[in-house]
mmCIF file of C-alpha atoms and ligand atoms in Angstrom:
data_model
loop_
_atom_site.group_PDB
_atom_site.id
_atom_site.type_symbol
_atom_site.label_atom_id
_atom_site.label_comp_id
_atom_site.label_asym_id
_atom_site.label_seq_id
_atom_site.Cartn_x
_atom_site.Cartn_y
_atom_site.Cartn_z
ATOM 1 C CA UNK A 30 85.582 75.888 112.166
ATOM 2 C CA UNK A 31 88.554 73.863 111.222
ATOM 3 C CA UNK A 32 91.312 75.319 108.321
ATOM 4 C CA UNK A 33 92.299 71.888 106.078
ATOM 5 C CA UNK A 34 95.516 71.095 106.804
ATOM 6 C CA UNK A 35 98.192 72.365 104.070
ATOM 7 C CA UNK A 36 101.219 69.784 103.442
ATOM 8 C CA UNK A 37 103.939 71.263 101.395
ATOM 9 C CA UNK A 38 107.475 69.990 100.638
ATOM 10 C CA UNK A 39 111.061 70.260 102.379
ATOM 11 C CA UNK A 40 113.243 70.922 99.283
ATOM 12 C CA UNK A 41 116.606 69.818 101.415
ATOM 13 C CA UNK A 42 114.958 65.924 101.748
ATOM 14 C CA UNK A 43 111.991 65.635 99.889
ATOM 15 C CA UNK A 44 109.976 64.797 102.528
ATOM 16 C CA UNK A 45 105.985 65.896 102.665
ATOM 17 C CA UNK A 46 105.697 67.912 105.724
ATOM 18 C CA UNK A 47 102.414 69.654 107.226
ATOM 19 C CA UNK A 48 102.835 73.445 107.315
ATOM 20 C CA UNK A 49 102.608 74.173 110.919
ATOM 21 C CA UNK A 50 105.459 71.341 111.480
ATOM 22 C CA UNK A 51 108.064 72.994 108.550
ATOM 23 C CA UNK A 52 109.972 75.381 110.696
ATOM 24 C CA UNK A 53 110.724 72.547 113.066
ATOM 25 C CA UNK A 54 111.391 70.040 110.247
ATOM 26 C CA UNK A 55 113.425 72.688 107.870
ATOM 27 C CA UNK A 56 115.792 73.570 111.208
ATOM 28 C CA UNK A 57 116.247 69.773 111.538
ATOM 29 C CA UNK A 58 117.385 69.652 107.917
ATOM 30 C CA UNK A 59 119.885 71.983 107.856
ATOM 31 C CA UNK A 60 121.656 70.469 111.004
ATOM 32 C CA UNK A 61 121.927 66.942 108.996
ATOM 33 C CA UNK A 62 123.916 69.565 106.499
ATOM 34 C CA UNK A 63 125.516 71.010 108.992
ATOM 35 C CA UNK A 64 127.122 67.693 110.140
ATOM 36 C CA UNK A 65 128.767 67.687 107.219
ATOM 37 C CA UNK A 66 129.654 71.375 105.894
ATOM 38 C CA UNK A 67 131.108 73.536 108.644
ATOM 39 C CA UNK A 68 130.907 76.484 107.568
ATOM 40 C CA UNK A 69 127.756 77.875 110.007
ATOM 41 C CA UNK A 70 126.411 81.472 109.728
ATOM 42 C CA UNK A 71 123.669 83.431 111.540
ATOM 43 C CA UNK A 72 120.616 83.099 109.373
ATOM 44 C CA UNK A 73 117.079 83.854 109.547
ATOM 45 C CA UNK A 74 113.912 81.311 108.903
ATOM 46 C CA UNK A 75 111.567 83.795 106.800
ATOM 47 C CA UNK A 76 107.783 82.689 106.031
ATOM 48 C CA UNK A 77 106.695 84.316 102.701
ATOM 49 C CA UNK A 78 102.603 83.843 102.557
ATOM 50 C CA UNK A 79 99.779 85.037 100.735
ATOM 51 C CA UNK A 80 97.434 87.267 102.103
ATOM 52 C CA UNK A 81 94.573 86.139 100.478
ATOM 53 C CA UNK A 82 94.861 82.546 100.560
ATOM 54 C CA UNK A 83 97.112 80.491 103.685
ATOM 55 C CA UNK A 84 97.349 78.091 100.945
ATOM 56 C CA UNK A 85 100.761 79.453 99.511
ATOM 57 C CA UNK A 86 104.038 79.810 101.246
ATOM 58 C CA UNK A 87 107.404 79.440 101.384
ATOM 59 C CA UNK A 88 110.052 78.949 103.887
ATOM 60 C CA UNK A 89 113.477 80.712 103.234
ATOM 61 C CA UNK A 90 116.562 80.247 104.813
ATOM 62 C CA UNK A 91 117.963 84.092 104.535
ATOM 63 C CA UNK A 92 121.855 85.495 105.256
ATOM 64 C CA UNK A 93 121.549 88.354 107.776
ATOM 65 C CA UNK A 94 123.125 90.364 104.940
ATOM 66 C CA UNK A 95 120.641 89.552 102.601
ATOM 67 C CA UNK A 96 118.860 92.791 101.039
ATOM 68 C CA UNK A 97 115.366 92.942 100.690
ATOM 69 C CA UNK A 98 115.917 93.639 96.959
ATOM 70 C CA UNK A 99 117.452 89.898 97.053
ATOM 71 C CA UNK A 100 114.350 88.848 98.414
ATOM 72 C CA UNK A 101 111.984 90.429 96.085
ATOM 73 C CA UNK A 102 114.245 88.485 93.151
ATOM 74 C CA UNK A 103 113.256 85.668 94.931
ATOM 75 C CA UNK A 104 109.732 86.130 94.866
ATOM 76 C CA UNK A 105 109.263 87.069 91.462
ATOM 77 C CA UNK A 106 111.140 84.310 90.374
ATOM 78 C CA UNK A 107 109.002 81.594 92.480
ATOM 79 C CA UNK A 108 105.720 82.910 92.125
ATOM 80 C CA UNK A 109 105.273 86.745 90.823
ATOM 81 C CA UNK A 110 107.202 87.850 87.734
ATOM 82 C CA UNK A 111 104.570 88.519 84.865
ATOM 83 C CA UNK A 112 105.151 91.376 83.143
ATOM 84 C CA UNK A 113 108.066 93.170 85.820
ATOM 85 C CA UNK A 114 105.187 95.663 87.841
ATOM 86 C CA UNK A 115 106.635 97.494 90.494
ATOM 87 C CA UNK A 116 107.002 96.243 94.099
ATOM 88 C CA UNK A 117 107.416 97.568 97.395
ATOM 89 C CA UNK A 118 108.420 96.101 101.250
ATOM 90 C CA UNK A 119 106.795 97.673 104.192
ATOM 91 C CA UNK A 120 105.703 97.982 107.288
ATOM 92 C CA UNK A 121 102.281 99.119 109.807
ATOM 93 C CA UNK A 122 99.669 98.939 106.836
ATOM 94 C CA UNK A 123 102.214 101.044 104.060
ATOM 95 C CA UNK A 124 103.124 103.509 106.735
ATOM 96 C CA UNK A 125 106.871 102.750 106.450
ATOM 97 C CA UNK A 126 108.170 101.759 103.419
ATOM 98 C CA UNK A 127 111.315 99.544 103.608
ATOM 99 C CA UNK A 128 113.949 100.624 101.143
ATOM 100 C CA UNK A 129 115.227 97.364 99.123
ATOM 101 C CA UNK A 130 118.983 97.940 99.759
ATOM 102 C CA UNK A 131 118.256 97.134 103.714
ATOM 103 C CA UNK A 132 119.363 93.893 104.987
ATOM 104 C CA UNK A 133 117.420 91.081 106.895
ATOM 105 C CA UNK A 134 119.301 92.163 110.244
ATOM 106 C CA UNK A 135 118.511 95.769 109.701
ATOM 107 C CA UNK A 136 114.960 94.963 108.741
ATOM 108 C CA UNK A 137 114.119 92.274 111.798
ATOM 109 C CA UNK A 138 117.121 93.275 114.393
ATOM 110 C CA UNK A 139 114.914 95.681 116.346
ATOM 111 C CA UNK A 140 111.448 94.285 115.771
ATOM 112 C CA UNK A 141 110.893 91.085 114.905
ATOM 113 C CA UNK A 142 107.103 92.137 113.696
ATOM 114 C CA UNK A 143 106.123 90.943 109.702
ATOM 115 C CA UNK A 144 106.638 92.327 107.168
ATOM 116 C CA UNK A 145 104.296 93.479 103.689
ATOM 117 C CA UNK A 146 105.140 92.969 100.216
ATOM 118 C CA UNK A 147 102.985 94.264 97.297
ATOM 119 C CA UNK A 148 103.654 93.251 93.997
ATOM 120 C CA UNK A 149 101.940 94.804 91.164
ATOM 121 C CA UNK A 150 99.894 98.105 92.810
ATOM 122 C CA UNK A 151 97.268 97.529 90.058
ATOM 123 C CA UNK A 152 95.819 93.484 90.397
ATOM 124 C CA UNK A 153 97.835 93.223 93.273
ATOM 125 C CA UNK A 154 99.243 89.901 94.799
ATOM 126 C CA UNK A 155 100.385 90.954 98.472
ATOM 127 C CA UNK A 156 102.268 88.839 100.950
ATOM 128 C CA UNK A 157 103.598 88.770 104.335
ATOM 129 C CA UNK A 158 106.745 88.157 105.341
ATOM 130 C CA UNK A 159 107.290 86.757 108.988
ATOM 131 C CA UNK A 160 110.675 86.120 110.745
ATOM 132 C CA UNK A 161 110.078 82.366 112.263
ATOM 133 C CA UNK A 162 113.413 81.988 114.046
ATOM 134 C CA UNK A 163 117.042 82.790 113.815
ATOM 135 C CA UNK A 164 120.054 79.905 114.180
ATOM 136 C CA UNK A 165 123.269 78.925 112.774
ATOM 137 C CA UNK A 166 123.432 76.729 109.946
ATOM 138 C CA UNK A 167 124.743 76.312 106.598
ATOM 139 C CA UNK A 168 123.313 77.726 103.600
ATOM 140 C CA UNK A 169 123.670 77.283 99.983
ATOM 141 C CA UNK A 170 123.212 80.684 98.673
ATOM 142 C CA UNK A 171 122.282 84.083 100.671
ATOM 143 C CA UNK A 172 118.438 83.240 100.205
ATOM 144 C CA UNK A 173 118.023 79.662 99.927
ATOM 145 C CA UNK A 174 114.230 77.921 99.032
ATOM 146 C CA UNK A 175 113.967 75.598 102.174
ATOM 147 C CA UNK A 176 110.011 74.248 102.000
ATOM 148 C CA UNK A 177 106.841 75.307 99.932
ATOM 149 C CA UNK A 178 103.018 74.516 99.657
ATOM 150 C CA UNK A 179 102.150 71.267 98.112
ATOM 151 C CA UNK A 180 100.151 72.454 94.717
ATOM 152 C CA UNK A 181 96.274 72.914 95.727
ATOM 153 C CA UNK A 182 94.114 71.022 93.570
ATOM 154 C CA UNK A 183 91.396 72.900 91.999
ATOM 155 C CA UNK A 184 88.603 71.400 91.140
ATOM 156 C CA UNK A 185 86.591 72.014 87.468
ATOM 157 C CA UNK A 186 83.593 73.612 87.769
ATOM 158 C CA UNK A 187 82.257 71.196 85.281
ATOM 159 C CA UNK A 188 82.955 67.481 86.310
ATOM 160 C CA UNK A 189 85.050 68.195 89.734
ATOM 161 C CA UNK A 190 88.168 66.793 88.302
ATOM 162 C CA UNK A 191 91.674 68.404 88.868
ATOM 163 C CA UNK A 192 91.467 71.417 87.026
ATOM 164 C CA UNK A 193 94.177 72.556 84.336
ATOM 165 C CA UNK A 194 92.890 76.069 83.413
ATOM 166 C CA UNK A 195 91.801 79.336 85.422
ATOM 167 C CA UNK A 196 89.975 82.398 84.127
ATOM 168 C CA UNK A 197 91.718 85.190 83.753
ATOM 169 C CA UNK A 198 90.616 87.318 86.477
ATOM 170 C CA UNK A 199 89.433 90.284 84.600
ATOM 171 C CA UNK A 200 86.739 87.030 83.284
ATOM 172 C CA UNK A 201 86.140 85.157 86.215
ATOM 173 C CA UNK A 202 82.242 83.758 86.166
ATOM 174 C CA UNK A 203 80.726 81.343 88.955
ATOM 175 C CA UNK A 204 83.294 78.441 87.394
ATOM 176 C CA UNK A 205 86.649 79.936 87.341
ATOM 177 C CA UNK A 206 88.479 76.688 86.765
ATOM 178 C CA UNK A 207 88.389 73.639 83.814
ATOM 179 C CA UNK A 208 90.117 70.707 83.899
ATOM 180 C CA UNK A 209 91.436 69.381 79.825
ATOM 181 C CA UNK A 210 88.514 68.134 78.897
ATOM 182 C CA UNK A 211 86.523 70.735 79.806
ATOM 183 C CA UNK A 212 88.780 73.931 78.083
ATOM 184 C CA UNK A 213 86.923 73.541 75.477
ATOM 185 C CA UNK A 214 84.227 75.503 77.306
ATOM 186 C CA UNK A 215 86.549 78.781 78.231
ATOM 187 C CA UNK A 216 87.024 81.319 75.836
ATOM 188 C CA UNK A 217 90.519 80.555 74.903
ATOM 189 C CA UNK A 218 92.120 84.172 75.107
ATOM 190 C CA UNK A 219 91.253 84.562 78.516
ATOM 191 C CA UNK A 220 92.112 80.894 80.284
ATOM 192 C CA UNK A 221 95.109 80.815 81.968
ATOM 193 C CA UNK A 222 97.531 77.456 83.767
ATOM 194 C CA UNK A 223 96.720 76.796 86.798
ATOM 195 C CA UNK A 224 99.864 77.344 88.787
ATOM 196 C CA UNK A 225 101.362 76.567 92.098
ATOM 197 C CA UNK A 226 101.487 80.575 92.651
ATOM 198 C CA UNK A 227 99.239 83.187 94.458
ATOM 199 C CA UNK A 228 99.416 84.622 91.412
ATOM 200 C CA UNK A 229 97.435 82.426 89.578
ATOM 201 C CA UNK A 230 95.043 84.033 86.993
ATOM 202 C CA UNK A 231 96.254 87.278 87.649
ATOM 203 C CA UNK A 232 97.609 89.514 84.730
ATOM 204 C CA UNK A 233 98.357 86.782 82.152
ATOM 205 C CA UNK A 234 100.558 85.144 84.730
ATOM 206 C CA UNK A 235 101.962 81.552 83.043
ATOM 207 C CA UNK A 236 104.620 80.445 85.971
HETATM 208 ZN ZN1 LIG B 313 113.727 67.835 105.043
HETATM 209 ZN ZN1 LIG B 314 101.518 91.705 84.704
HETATM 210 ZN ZN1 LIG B 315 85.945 69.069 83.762
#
């Protein structure tokens, strides 16, 4: 049982990068800035992934003083924001929830465990947060976009081709996705983009 490799992009060079190789590449990055800008600051390397597919993630670059409440910006922004549900960090399977005005160091300081983030408590889209390393380097805001997932290619259930349309999930049959050619063939109210976002066909979700 092999998982397919999942490539993704550095968004400081541009380079395509293989996902268990962008914490490495993404620290090298930020040095080559670093050469140049000097003003260095403890941050933190934060993976954001979805649960339900290893497909989608991002790699942060995060100011110890970033709040959590930053973070969840972030998120909607990227990948979540459809119709502004409610969201919540926490911690040991929703023991401990983590209130959004703590910071990254106050969150990770003591235990460097993951984190969970729900978004939406109704058709969910969960993630986990994991702390991947901490260094000095420069960044360009307190959370800064460093790498994310190369955009999956679904394939039509009809011909195979790159799909351009995903049922809504409320609708989904045994051929979720249909490339142009092949809309024709969803009922129109309930096809949705496919997007580069574990929320994809969720809730009316558009990008
Ligand atoms: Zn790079
Ligand atoms: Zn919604
Ligand atoms: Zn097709």
């Amino acid at each position: 049982m092999t998982t397919p490799t999942s490539y993704g992009f550095c968004q400081l060079c541009g380079e395509r990068i293989v996902k268990t190789a962008a914490s490495r590449h993404v620290k090298k990055c930020l040095g080559t800035r670093a050469n140049k800008d000097a003003s260095l600051s403890d941050i933190m390397l934060i993976r954001a992934q979805s649960k339900r597919s290893k497909r989608y993630w991002l790699y942060f670059g995060v100011s110890l003083h970033a709040q959590l409440d930053e973070m969840d910006r972030a998120l909607r922004r990227l990948w979540l924001e459809c119709c502004d549900h409610l969201s919540e960090f926490y911690r040991d399977k929703k023991r401990y929830t983590l209130a959004k005005s703590k910071t990254f160091d106050e969150v990770f300081h003591f235990d460097d465990r993951p984190i969970e983030y729900i978004y939406d408590y109704g058709s969910s889209t969960e993630l986990t947060l994991t702390h991947v390393g901490e260094f000095r380097a420069p960044l360009s805001d307190t959370i800064e976009l460093l790498a994310r997932n190369e955009a999956p290619v679904w394939p039509c259930g009809v011909c195979g081709e790159a799909a351009a349309y995903v049922w809504d999930t409320a609708a989904r049959d045994q051929r979720p996705f249909l490339c142009e050619e092949h809309a024709h063939l969803g009922d129109g109210d309930m096809m949705l983009p496919v997007i580069n976002s574990p929320r994809m066909g969720v809730c009316g979700y558009t990008g």
